[in-house]
Amino acid sequence: MTSLIKGSASDSAGDGDAYPLVNEVVGAPGGIGEGARRARAAAFERWLTPLLPDRPGIALVAVGGLGRRQCAPYGDLDLVLVHAGVSGMDELASKLWYPIWDAGLRLDHSVRTLAEALSVAQDDVKVALGLLDARYVAGDRELADTLARTATDHWRRTAVRQLPALREITEARWQAHGELAFLLEGDLKEAAGGLRDVGILRAIAAAGITDALRPAVRAAHLRLLDTRDALHEQVGRRVDRLVAQERDGVAARLGLRQSAGDVASAAVAAHDGDVLLRRVAGDARTVSHALDDAWRAADRLRSGRRRGADPRPVRRPVARDVVEHDGELVLARTAIGARPDPSLSLRMAAAAATTRLPIARATCEWLAAYCPPLSSPWPADARTALITLLGAGPGLVPAWETCDRYGLIDGWLPEWTRMRSLPQHNPVHRYTLDRHLVQTAYEASRHTREVDRPDLLLLGAFLHDIGKGLPAEGGADHSTVGAPLAEAVVARVGLPEPEVALIGTLVRLHLLLPDVATRRDLSDPVTIARVAEQVGDSTTLDLLHALVRADAAATGPAAWSDWKGRLVAELVARVRTALDTGVLPAPPAPDPALLARAAAGRTPDRGPGGGGRGGPARPARDGGRLPGPAPAGGALRRRLHRRRPGAGRVPGAAPVRPAARPDRARR
């Protein structure tokens, strides 16, 4: 029987004896780190070898994690039984697979001849990638080595032709699993920037297209593998999604701790799991950036091989000091000098976002090294470029991420360092704080035609949650904490005082409309008057309405609904009427017939004698009985006033009480 035992987090030993076993049948050790993974691979190989009969023309080949010697504590086994046309393979395969299943192991298996394996690899790019990890386990070593060598040669010859299909499959996977760098509960294997993408980088490097596995990528890969090992051991089974409730435990197994200074200053949330999430986000970004570079290198190689293609790279100007060169944006020769323009990096980012073309890596490195810092306030060119960047729509996110990769954002906004990869612990959020802010600006660009000041909408959307992760005195909300921070940022950007104040208002009130719309009575004139007083004018109201919708779209599907949208729209319409005309909605008038019945001590459904649907008489506090039946107070109040006492009341407003009931005892 299989025994599943959580292992230690030791990473110092190199053999299986240093770790508790996760499978007693196989003798596979647990543990975290490269040594533990290799020890598990060696244990699996020792256990599998005697299961295969010693017959010529048959070989057991490992692919996947065992092929790479990167076995997770509760990972699958991926095995290929290769033969040279030997008969009776079905029976032999059954004798091999069933002991593996009986040992409690998950198995992905296939039985093929050498020609069949290569034929499937030619038709299925995922099989071709899997065979790049093929490694001999047992049986005919020459046959296994021939498979591995031939599969690698075949991939090198056909990689350029197969990469478009691989990219299509990869992008579909990204669409399904999201981006690991920005998700609060990402899949370490399948999400963009995860372990699956490292396999693609390995395949592109094996084809000789580019040096995709640079030292930074290798280090990020090892840390992601360690995180998956710790997650398996923390949960006690195979799981690749780093869910919120396991983050602190995984962080403890990896030895990650929140520093005392961070906890004391509350610059980041005081959770060890947040340190882990930030590390995973950084590693995922490294992998994603490397894969983006690899795709572009493959595209250039493929376009150069097209028959009849002009070998000279395309070069055309796209903006001031920005030129497209071979599908990437580079600096014009005249822009490179001893004293570059401080706004050059922002203008390059804006051009990349509007044209949706990538910035060349050498250009990013040059800008990070030589572009001088911006003065305070910013020059007009830099301010215009920032608004253009934030309003670029779909091109904003990739352009911003590229600039963040090379540290350009920190030069524009020193506050960005604190917000990068900062987790949000509200379950409705799907992104980290930095991505949420950029995503909100992208969503706000859809509403720029609906407001008088689209530039202020974009800035307000980008800065609306800048106060998150900071200490708040007296229970203040992050919107209150963030308002002066946002004002300081836009003042440095160069906005005039009235616009700075308006940005502060947008940040401070960005939760007002949804809170009031879903928690207050919209027919109450006091409610409308209080909201109108806080908003001040129709321009601010329209900006807040657009910001609310952009914020909800960037938060996640649970943050918005048609019902909520209708309530917010109704509130906005009533407040706009009050701001434009000064007329508040009249409170709903009660039905005179219902008032008369209430004054007579009767409900519409029963007479003064009680009984019927009215129920028994209500006992008084002194033990006696009040005359008449117990009134259906809640139902009657709702019908008379359409709300209960105090509902819909804005804090600070006088409560609207129901009509007096002569037959109701005072308490």
Tab-separated table of N, CA and C in Angstrom, residues 121-262:
chain	number	residue	atom	x	y	z
A	121	ALA	N	5.261	12.441	-33.747
A	121	ALA	CA	5.947	13.690	-33.430
A	121	ALA	C	5.885	14.671	-34.592
A	122	GLN	N	5.876	14.160	-35.798
A	122	GLN	CA	5.786	15.034	-36.964
A	122	GLN	C	4.407	15.669	-37.082
A	123	ASP	N	3.368	14.950	-36.656
A	123	ASP	CA	1.995	15.458	-36.768
A	123	ASP	C	1.546	16.239	-35.539
A	124	ASP	N	2.145	15.982	-34.388
A	124	ASP	CA	1.713	16.598	-33.137
A	124	ASP	C	2.911	17.284	-32.494
A	125	VAL	N	2.868	18.631	-32.442
A	125	VAL	CA	4.011	19.370	-31.932
A	125	VAL	C	4.220	19.114	-30.446
A	126	LYS	N	3.157	18.814	-29.700
A	126	LYS	CA	3.331	18.525	-28.273
A	126	LYS	C	4.099	17.220	-28.071
A	127	VAL	N	3.853	16.225	-28.917
A	127	VAL	CA	4.627	14.987	-28.837
A	127	VAL	C	6.077	15.242	-29.207
A	128	ALA	N	6.294	16.088	-30.208
A	128	ALA	CA	7.663	16.411	-30.607
A	128	ALA	C	8.430	17.051	-29.458
A	129	LEU	N	7.781	17.951	-28.728
A	129	LEU	CA	8.441	18.566	-27.580
A	129	LEU	C	8.692	17.551	-26.479
A	130	GLY	N	7.737	16.636	-26.265
A	130	GLY	CA	7.928	15.630	-25.226
A	130	GLY	C	9.115	14.731	-25.499
A	131	LEU	N	9.329	14.369	-26.768
A	131	LEU	CA	10.438	13.468	-27.102
A	131	LEU	C	11.794	14.138	-26.958
A	132	LEU	N	11.838	15.477	-26.875
A	132	LEU	CA	13.119	16.141	-26.625
A	132	LEU	C	13.665	15.802	-25.242
A	133	ASP	N	12.788	15.359	-24.327
A	133	ASP	CA	13.217	14.972	-22.975
A	133	ASP	C	13.415	13.469	-22.832
A	134	ALA	N	13.331	12.732	-23.943
A	134	ALA	CA	13.404	11.266	-23.870
A	134	ALA	C	14.742	10.815	-23.276
A	135	ARG	N	14.660	9.862	-22.346
A	135	ARG	CA	15.861	9.346	-21.684
A	135	ARG	C	15.667	7.866	-21.366
A	136	TYR	N	16.700	7.113	-21.557
A	136	TYR	CA	16.675	5.656	-21.349
A	136	TYR	C	16.434	5.318	-19.877
A	137	VAL	N	15.540	4.307	-19.657
A	137	VAL	CA	15.289	3.795	-18.316
A	137	VAL	C	15.683	2.331	-18.216
A	138	ALA	N	15.209	1.511	-19.150
A	138	ALA	CA	15.488	0.070	-19.080
A	138	ALA	C	15.362	-0.520	-20.481
A	139	GLY	N	15.901	-1.727	-20.663
A	139	GLY	CA	15.762	-2.447	-21.920
A	139	GLY	C	16.901	-2.168	-22.881
A	140	ASP	N	16.552	-2.064	-24.160
A	140	ASP	CA	17.517	-1.893	-25.244
A	140	ASP	C	17.994	-0.444	-25.276
A	141	ARG	N	19.181	-0.206	-24.771
A	141	ARG	CA	19.683	1.170	-24.687
A	141	ARG	C	19.898	1.769	-26.070
A	142	GLU	N	20.380	0.983	-27.002
A	142	GLU	CA	20.632	1.522	-28.339
A	142	GLU	C	19.337	2.011	-28.987
A	143	LEU	N	18.253	1.256	-28.792
A	143	LEU	CA	16.970	1.661	-29.347
A	143	LEU	C	16.498	2.968	-28.708
A	144	ALA	N	16.634	3.103	-27.397
A	144	ALA	CA	16.223	4.329	-26.707
A	144	ALA	C	17.069	5.516	-27.151
A	145	ASP	N	18.381	5.311	-27.285
A	145	ASP	CA	19.248	6.404	-27.723
A	145	ASP	C	18.937	6.819	-29.153
A	146	THR	N	18.583	5.847	-29.983
A	146	THR	CA	18.214	6.177	-31.369
A	146	THR	C	16.960	7.033	-31.406
A	147	LEU	N	15.978	6.701	-30.573
A	147	LEU	CA	14.759	7.504	-30.513
A	147	LEU	C	15.068	8.929	-30.077
A	148	ALA	N	15.842	9.087	-29.015
A	148	ALA	CA	16.150	10.431	-28.514
A	148	ALA	C	16.938	11.230	-29.538
A	149	ARG	N	17.925	10.610	-30.160
A	149	ARG	CA	18.758	11.327	-31.134
A	149	ARG	C	17.958	11.714	-32.381
A	150	THR	N	17.152	10.776	-32.893
A	150	THR	CA	16.376	11.051	-34.098
A	150	THR	C	15.305	12.097	-33.846
A	151	ALA	N	14.664	12.036	-32.681
A	151	ALA	CA	13.635	13.029	-32.362
A	151	ALA	C	14.239	14.426	-32.274
A	152	THR	N	15.426	14.553	-31.679
A	152	THR	CA	16.074	15.858	-31.587
A	152	THR	C	16.467	16.381	-32.960
A	153	ASP	N	17.031	15.502	-33.812
A	153	ASP	CA	17.396	15.922	-35.174
A	153	ASP	C	16.166	16.339	-35.969
A	154	HIS	N	15.088	15.596	-35.817
A	154	HIS	CA	13.851	15.926	-36.532
A	154	HIS	C	13.322	17.288	-36.075
A	155	TRP	N	13.379	17.568	-34.788
A	155	TRP	CA	12.897	18.854	-34.290
A	155	TRP	C	13.750	20.002	-34.826
A	156	ARG	N	15.052	19.825	-34.865
A	156	ARG	CA	15.912	20.891	-35.369
A	156	ARG	C	15.637	21.199	-36.835
A	157	ARG	N	15.268	20.191	-37.609
A	157	ARG	CA	14.977	20.413	-39.028
A	157	ARG	C	13.615	21.058	-39.249
A	158	THR	N	12.659	20.770	-38.376
A	158	THR	CA	11.277	21.198	-38.624
A	158	THR	C	10.775	22.250	-37.647
A	159	ALA	N	11.610	22.709	-36.722
A	159	ALA	CA	11.127	23.601	-35.662
A	159	ALA	C	10.540	24.885	-36.218
A	160	VAL	N	11.220	25.507	-37.177
A	160	VAL	CA	10.731	26.773	-37.709
A	160	VAL	C	9.345	26.597	-38.317
A	161	ARG	N	9.106	25.463	-38.931
A	161	ARG	CA	7.797	25.205	-39.541
A	161	ARG	C	6.738	24.868	-38.500
A	162	GLN	N	7.128	24.248	-37.388
A	162	GLN	CA	6.155	23.821	-36.386
A	162	GLN	C	5.875	24.865	-35.308
A	163	LEU	N	6.733	25.869	-35.202
A	163	LEU	CA	6.553	26.852	-34.134
A	163	LEU	C	5.239	27.632	-34.231
A	164	PRO	N	4.734	27.990	-35.412
A	164	PRO	CA	3.423	28.667	-35.431
A	164	PRO	C	2.310	27.847	-34.792
A	165	ALA	N	2.277	26.535	-35.058
A	165	ALA	CA	1.265	25.688	-34.418
A	165	ALA	C	1.489	25.630	-32.911
A	166	LEU	N	2.751	25.565	-32.491
A	166	LEU	CA	3.053	25.551	-31.064
A	166	LEU	C	2.629	26.868	-30.409
A	167	ARG	N	2.844	27.959	-31.088
A	167	ARG	CA	2.446	29.254	-30.523
A	167	ARG	C	0.933	29.364	-30.397
A	168	GLU	N	0.217	28.849	-31.362
A	168	GLU	CA	-1.247	28.878	-31.289
A	168	GLU	C	-1.743	28.077	-30.093
A	169	ILE	N	-1.175	26.898	-29.880
A	169	ILE	CA	-1.555	26.074	-28.726
A	169	ILE	C	-1.199	26.788	-27.424
A	170	THR	N	-0.039	27.409	-27.398
A	170	THR	CA	0.422	28.093	-26.192
A	170	THR	C	-0.476	29.271	-25.841
A	171	GLU	N	-0.852	30.058	-26.829
A	171	GLU	CA	-1.714	31.209	-26.563
A	171	GLU	C	-3.099	30.776	-26.102
A	172	ALA	N	-3.597	29.659	-26.623
A	172	ALA	CA	-4.878	29.133	-26.132
A	172	ALA	C	-4.765	28.718	-24.667
A	173	ARG	N	-3.638	28.138	-24.296
A	173	ARG	CA	-3.417	27.769	-22.889
A	173	ARG	C	-3.339	29.016	-22.020
A	174	TRP	N	-2.654	30.032	-22.491
A	174	TRP	CA	-2.588	31.287	-21.728
A	174	TRP	C	-3.976	31.878	-21.534
A	175	GLN	N	-4.783	31.817	-22.578
A	175	GLN	CA	-6.130	32.362	-22.471
A	175	GLN	C	-6.934	31.636	-21.405
A	176	ALA	N	-6.709	30.338	-21.285
A	176	ALA	CA	-7.459	29.538	-20.310
A	176	ALA	C	-6.942	29.715	-18.892
A	177	HIS	N	-5.626	29.905	-18.718
A	177	HIS	CA	-5.033	29.899	-17.379
A	177	HIS	C	-4.521	31.255	-16.917
A	178	GLY	N	-4.465	32.252	-17.793
A	178	GLY	CA	-4.029	33.575	-17.382
A	178	GLY	C	-2.521	33.692	-17.243
A	179	GLU	N	-2.084	34.795	-16.637
A	179	GLU	CA	-0.666	35.112	-16.475
A	179	GLU	C	-0.253	34.890	-15.022
A	180	LEU	N	0.704	34.027	-14.822
A	180	LEU	CA	1.147	33.682	-13.474
A	180	LEU	C	1.695	34.900	-12.734
A	181	ALA	N	2.305	35.827	-13.431
A	181	ALA	CA	2.924	36.985	-12.784
A	181	ALA	C	1.908	37.897	-12.115
A	182	PHE	N	0.639	37.842	-12.528
A	182	PHE	CA	-0.335	38.806	-12.029
A	182	PHE	C	-1.522	38.153	-11.337
A	183	LEU	N	-1.589	36.839	-11.339
A	183	LEU	CA	-2.728	36.159	-10.726
A	183	LEU	C	-2.469	35.923	-9.246
A	184	LEU	N	-3.518	36.055	-8.446
A	184	LEU	CA	-3.399	35.794	-7.017
A	184	LEU	C	-3.413	34.307	-6.709
A	185	GLU	N	-3.979	33.501	-7.601
A	185	GLU	CA	-3.998	32.045	-7.436
A	185	GLU	C	-3.675	31.413	-8.788
A	186	GLY	N	-2.431	31.525	-9.199
A	186	GLY	CA	-2.022	31.063	-10.514
A	186	GLY	C	-1.594	29.613	-10.520
A	187	ASP	N	-1.633	29.019	-11.722
A	187	ASP	CA	-1.184	27.648	-11.943
A	187	ASP	C	0.305	27.684	-12.267
A	188	LEU	N	1.115	27.068	-11.414
A	188	LEU	CA	2.569	27.123	-11.576
A	188	LEU	C	3.039	26.451	-12.852
A	189	LYS	N	2.232	25.575	-13.398
A	189	LYS	CA	2.648	24.834	-14.585
A	189	LYS	C	2.040	25.399	-15.860
A	190	GLU	N	0.740	25.635	-15.882
A	190	GLU	CA	0.044	25.932	-17.123
A	190	GLU	C	-0.090	27.419	-17.415
A	191	ALA	N	-0.055	28.291	-16.429
A	191	ALA	CA	-0.240	29.721	-16.662
A	191	ALA	C	0.948	30.288	-17.425
A	192	ALA	N	0.727	31.419	-18.075
A	192	ALA	CA	1.805	32.078	-18.809
A	192	ALA	C	2.936	32.438	-17.848
A	193	GLY	N	4.157	32.082	-18.230
A	193	GLY	CA	5.300	32.296	-17.369
A	193	GLY	C	5.581	31.147	-16.428
A	194	GLY	N	4.823	30.049	-16.549
A	194	GLY	CA	4.998	28.900	-15.674
A	194	GLY	C	5.942	27.864	-16.245
A	195	LEU	N	5.915	26.698	-15.634
A	195	LEU	CA	6.864	25.642	-15.985
A	195	LEU	C	6.672	25.134	-17.409
A	196	ARG	N	5.438	25.137	-17.900
A	196	ARG	CA	5.207	24.690	-19.264
A	196	ARG	C	5.915	25.593	-20.268
A	197	ASP	N	5.965	26.880	-19.977
A	197	ASP	CA	6.644	27.802	-20.885
A	197	ASP	C	8.156	27.598	-20.877
A	198	VAL	N	8.701	27.160	-19.758
A	198	VAL	CA	10.130	26.855	-19.732
A	198	VAL	C	10.436	25.708	-20.687
A	199	GLY	N	9.532	24.734	-20.779
A	199	GLY	CA	9.720	23.656	-21.746
A	199	GLY	C	9.753	24.166	-23.170
A	200	ILE	N	8.927	25.165	-23.479
A	200	ILE	CA	8.949	25.738	-24.827
A	200	ILE	C	10.269	26.464	-25.069
A	201	LEU	N	10.747	27.188	-24.071
A	201	LEU	CA	12.052	27.833	-24.210
A	201	LEU	C	13.156	26.807	-24.458
A	202	ARG	N	13.069	25.677	-23.771
A	202	ARG	CA	14.064	24.629	-23.967
A	202	ARG	C	14.013	24.098	-25.400
A	203	ALA	N	12.804	23.960	-25.938
A	203	ALA	CA	12.663	23.471	-27.301
A	203	ALA	C	13.202	24.479	-28.314
A	204	ILE	N	12.927	25.763	-28.097
A	204	ILE	CA	13.431	26.786	-29.020
A	204	ILE	C	14.953	26.847	-28.966
A	205	ALA	N	15.519	26.701	-27.767
A	205	ALA	CA	16.977	26.681	-27.648
A	205	ALA	C	17.559	25.440	-28.323
A	206	ALA	N	16.875	24.286	-28.193
A	206	ALA	CA	17.366	23.057	-28.827
A	206	ALA	C	17.375	23.177	-30.342
A	207	ALA	N	16.472	23.985	-30.897
A	207	ALA	CA	16.436	24.180	-32.343
A	207	ALA	C	17.516	25.138	-32.821
A	208	GLY	N	18.235	25.768	-31.905
A	208	GLY	CA	19.299	26.687	-32.290
A	208	GLY	C	18.802	28.024	-32.776
A	209	ILE	N	17.558	28.387	-32.457
A	209	ILE	CA	17.001	29.650	-32.932
A	209	ILE	C	17.544	30.816	-32.129
A	210	THR	N	17.628	30.665	-30.819
A	210	THR	CA	18.135	31.719	-29.951
A	210	THR	C	18.568	31.094	-28.635
A	211	ASP	N	19.366	31.830	-27.894
A	211	ASP	CA	19.797	31.379	-26.566
A	211	ASP	C	18.698	31.732	-25.573
A	212	ALA	N	17.668	30.891	-25.518
A	212	ALA	CA	16.488	31.198	-24.712
A	212	ALA	C	16.706	30.928	-23.234
A	213	LEU	N	17.588	29.998	-22.889
A	213	LEU	CA	17.776	29.614	-21.484
A	213	LEU	C	18.974	30.356	-20.891
A	214	ARG	N	18.799	31.642	-20.697
A	214	ARG	CA	19.851	32.447	-20.091
A	214	ARG	C	19.923	32.148	-18.594
A	215	PRO	N	20.994	32.568	-17.925
A	215	PRO	CA	21.121	32.270	-16.486
A	215	PRO	C	19.941	32.740	-15.660
A	216	ALA	N	19.383	33.916	-15.959
A	216	ALA	CA	18.232	34.398	-15.182
A	216	ALA	C	17.035	33.475	-15.357
A	217	VAL	N	16.841	32.949	-16.568
A	217	VAL	CA	15.726	32.029	-16.817
A	217	VAL	C	15.947	30.719	-16.079
A	218	ARG	N	17.167	30.219	-16.088
A	218	ARG	CA	17.461	28.969	-15.372
A	218	ARG	C	17.222	29.130	-13.869
A	219	ALA	N	17.628	30.249	-13.326
A	219	ALA	CA	17.414	30.470	-11.893
A	219	ALA	C	15.925	30.569	-11.574
A	220	ALA	N	15.179	31.277	-12.424
A	220	ALA	CA	13.730	31.375	-12.209
A	220	ALA	C	13.072	30.006	-12.311
A	221	HIS	N	13.537	29.189	-13.245
A	221	HIS	CA	12.982	27.844	-13.407
A	221	HIS	C	13.192	27.004	-12.153
A	222	LEU	N	14.385	27.051	-11.605
A	222	LEU	CA	14.661	26.265	-10.401
A	222	LEU	C	13.793	26.723	-9.231
A	223	ARG	N	13.578	28.021	-9.101
A	223	ARG	CA	12.735	28.507	-8.006
A	223	ARG	C	11.277	28.090	-8.205
A	224	LEU	N	10.799	28.089	-9.427
A	224	LEU	CA	9.430	27.630	-9.686
A	224	LEU	C	9.294	26.141	-9.378
A	225	LEU	N	10.316	25.363	-9.723
A	225	LEU	CA	10.290	23.934	-9.387
A	225	LEU	C	10.271	23.739	-7.869
A	226	ASP	N	11.076	24.507	-7.161
A	226	ASP	CA	11.075	24.413	-5.692
A	226	ASP	C	9.698	24.770	-5.123
A	227	THR	N	9.075	25.786	-5.694
A	227	THR	CA	7.748	26.181	-5.217
A	227	THR	C	6.738	25.071	-5.443
A	228	ARG	N	6.816	24.420	-6.595
A	228	ARG	CA	5.888	23.311	-6.841
A	228	ARG	C	6.165	22.150	-5.892
A	229	ASP	N	7.428	21.852	-5.636
A	229	ASP	CA	7.748	20.801	-4.664
A	229	ASP	C	7.128	21.116	-3.303
A	230	ALA	N	7.310	22.351	-2.850
A	230	ALA	CA	6.780	22.738	-1.541
A	230	ALA	C	5.254	22.695	-1.530
A	231	LEU	N	4.626	23.073	-2.637
A	231	LEU	CA	3.162	23.029	-2.711
A	231	LEU	C	2.665	21.591	-2.633
A	232	HIS	N	3.312	20.670	-3.349
A	232	HIS	CA	2.926	19.256	-3.278
A	232	HIS	C	3.039	18.738	-1.848
A	233	GLU	N	4.125	19.058	-1.199
A	233	GLU	CA	4.322	18.547	0.155
A	233	GLU	C	3.370	19.213	1.150
A	234	GLN	N	3.053	20.459	0.927
A	234	GLN	CA	2.126	21.144	1.816
A	234	GLN	C	0.725	20.543	1.721
A	235	VAL	N	0.277	20.227	0.514
A	235	VAL	CA	-1.076	19.706	0.298
A	235	VAL	C	-1.114	18.190	0.463
A	236	GLY	N	-0.005	17.503	0.173
A	236	GLY	CA	0.026	16.054	0.277
A	236	GLY	C	-0.504	15.335	-0.946
A	237	ARG	N	-0.583	16.023	-2.057
A	237	ARG	CA	-1.032	15.408	-3.308
A	237	ARG	C	-0.592	16.299	-4.454
A	238	ARG	N	-0.862	15.823	-5.665
A	238	ARG	CA	-0.480	16.607	-6.831
A	238	ARG	C	-1.446	17.783	-7.012
A	239	VAL	N	-0.915	18.999	-6.959
A	239	VAL	CA	-1.689	20.207	-7.219
A	239	VAL	C	-0.701	21.267	-7.688
A	240	ASP	N	-1.063	21.999	-8.744
A	240	ASP	CA	-0.160	22.993	-9.318
A	240	ASP	C	-0.660	24.420	-9.143
A	241	ARG	N	-1.901	24.598	-8.652
A	241	ARG	CA	-2.423	25.944	-8.455
A	241	ARG	C	-2.075	26.410	-7.043
A	242	LEU	N	-1.408	27.526	-6.954
A	242	LEU	CA	-0.977	28.075	-5.663
A	242	LEU	C	-2.129	28.883	-5.081
A	243	VAL	N	-3.013	28.212	-4.366
A	243	VAL	CA	-4.196	28.864	-3.815
A	243	VAL	C	-3.819	29.654	-2.564
A	244	ALA	N	-4.693	30.602	-2.204
A	244	ALA	CA	-4.364	31.549	-1.135
A	244	ALA	C	-4.139	30.866	0.203
A	245	GLN	N	-4.962	29.851	0.531
A	245	GLN	CA	-4.860	29.246	1.861
A	245	GLN	C	-3.587	28.433	2.052
A	246	GLU	N	-2.873	28.129	0.976
A	246	GLU	CA	-1.642	27.345	1.095
A	246	GLU	C	-0.382	28.201	1.002
A	247	ARG	N	-0.522	29.481	0.709
A	247	ARG	CA	0.671	30.302	0.443
A	247	ARG	C	1.581	30.408	1.653
A	248	ASP	N	1.011	30.663	2.830
A	248	ASP	CA	1.863	30.805	4.009
A	248	ASP	C	2.604	29.512	4.330
A	249	GLY	N	1.914	28.368	4.200
A	249	GLY	CA	2.568	27.088	4.458
A	249	GLY	C	3.669	26.792	3.463
A	250	VAL	N	3.431	27.084	2.191
A	250	VAL	CA	4.466	26.878	1.173
A	250	VAL	C	5.648	27.803	1.432
A	251	ALA	N	5.363	29.051	1.798
A	251	ALA	CA	6.445	29.986	2.099
A	251	ALA	C	7.291	29.490	3.267
A	252	ALA	N	6.635	28.935	4.286
A	252	ALA	CA	7.383	28.416	5.433
A	252	ALA	C	8.282	27.256	5.019
A	253	ARG	N	7.791	26.372	4.153
A	253	ARG	CA	8.612	25.244	3.701
A	253	ARG	C	9.804	25.706	2.871
A	254	LEU	N	9.647	26.833	2.191
A	254	LEU	CA	10.749	27.369	1.390
A	254	LEU	C	11.654	28.289	2.196
A	255	GLY	N	11.300	28.523	3.466
A	255	GLY	CA	12.118	29.392	4.303
A	255	GLY	C	11.964	30.864	3.987
A	256	LEU	N	10.821	31.248	3.424
A	256	LEU	CA	10.588	32.653	3.094
A	256	LEU	C	9.865	33.321	4.252
A	257	ARG	N	10.352	34.456	4.674
A	257	ARG	CA	9.761	35.176	5.783
A	257	ARG	C	9.651	36.654	5.428
A	258	GLN	N	8.578	37.286	5.908
A	258	GLN	CA	8.436	38.730	5.772
A	258	GLN	C	9.466	39.389	6.668
A	259	SER	N	10.216	40.346	6.134
A	259	SER	CA	11.228	41.009	6.947
A	259	SER	C	10.559	41.873	8.007
A	260	ALA	N	11.249	42.037	9.131
A	260	ALA	CA	10.690	42.817	10.235
A	260	ALA	C	10.412	44.253	9.820
A	261	GLY	N	11.262	44.808	8.969
A	261	GLY	CA	11.043	46.180	8.529
A	261	GLY	C	9.794	46.321	7.698
A	262	ASP	N	9.533	45.335	6.825
A	262	ASP	CA	8.336	45.402	6.001
A	262	ASP	C	7.083	45.304	6.852
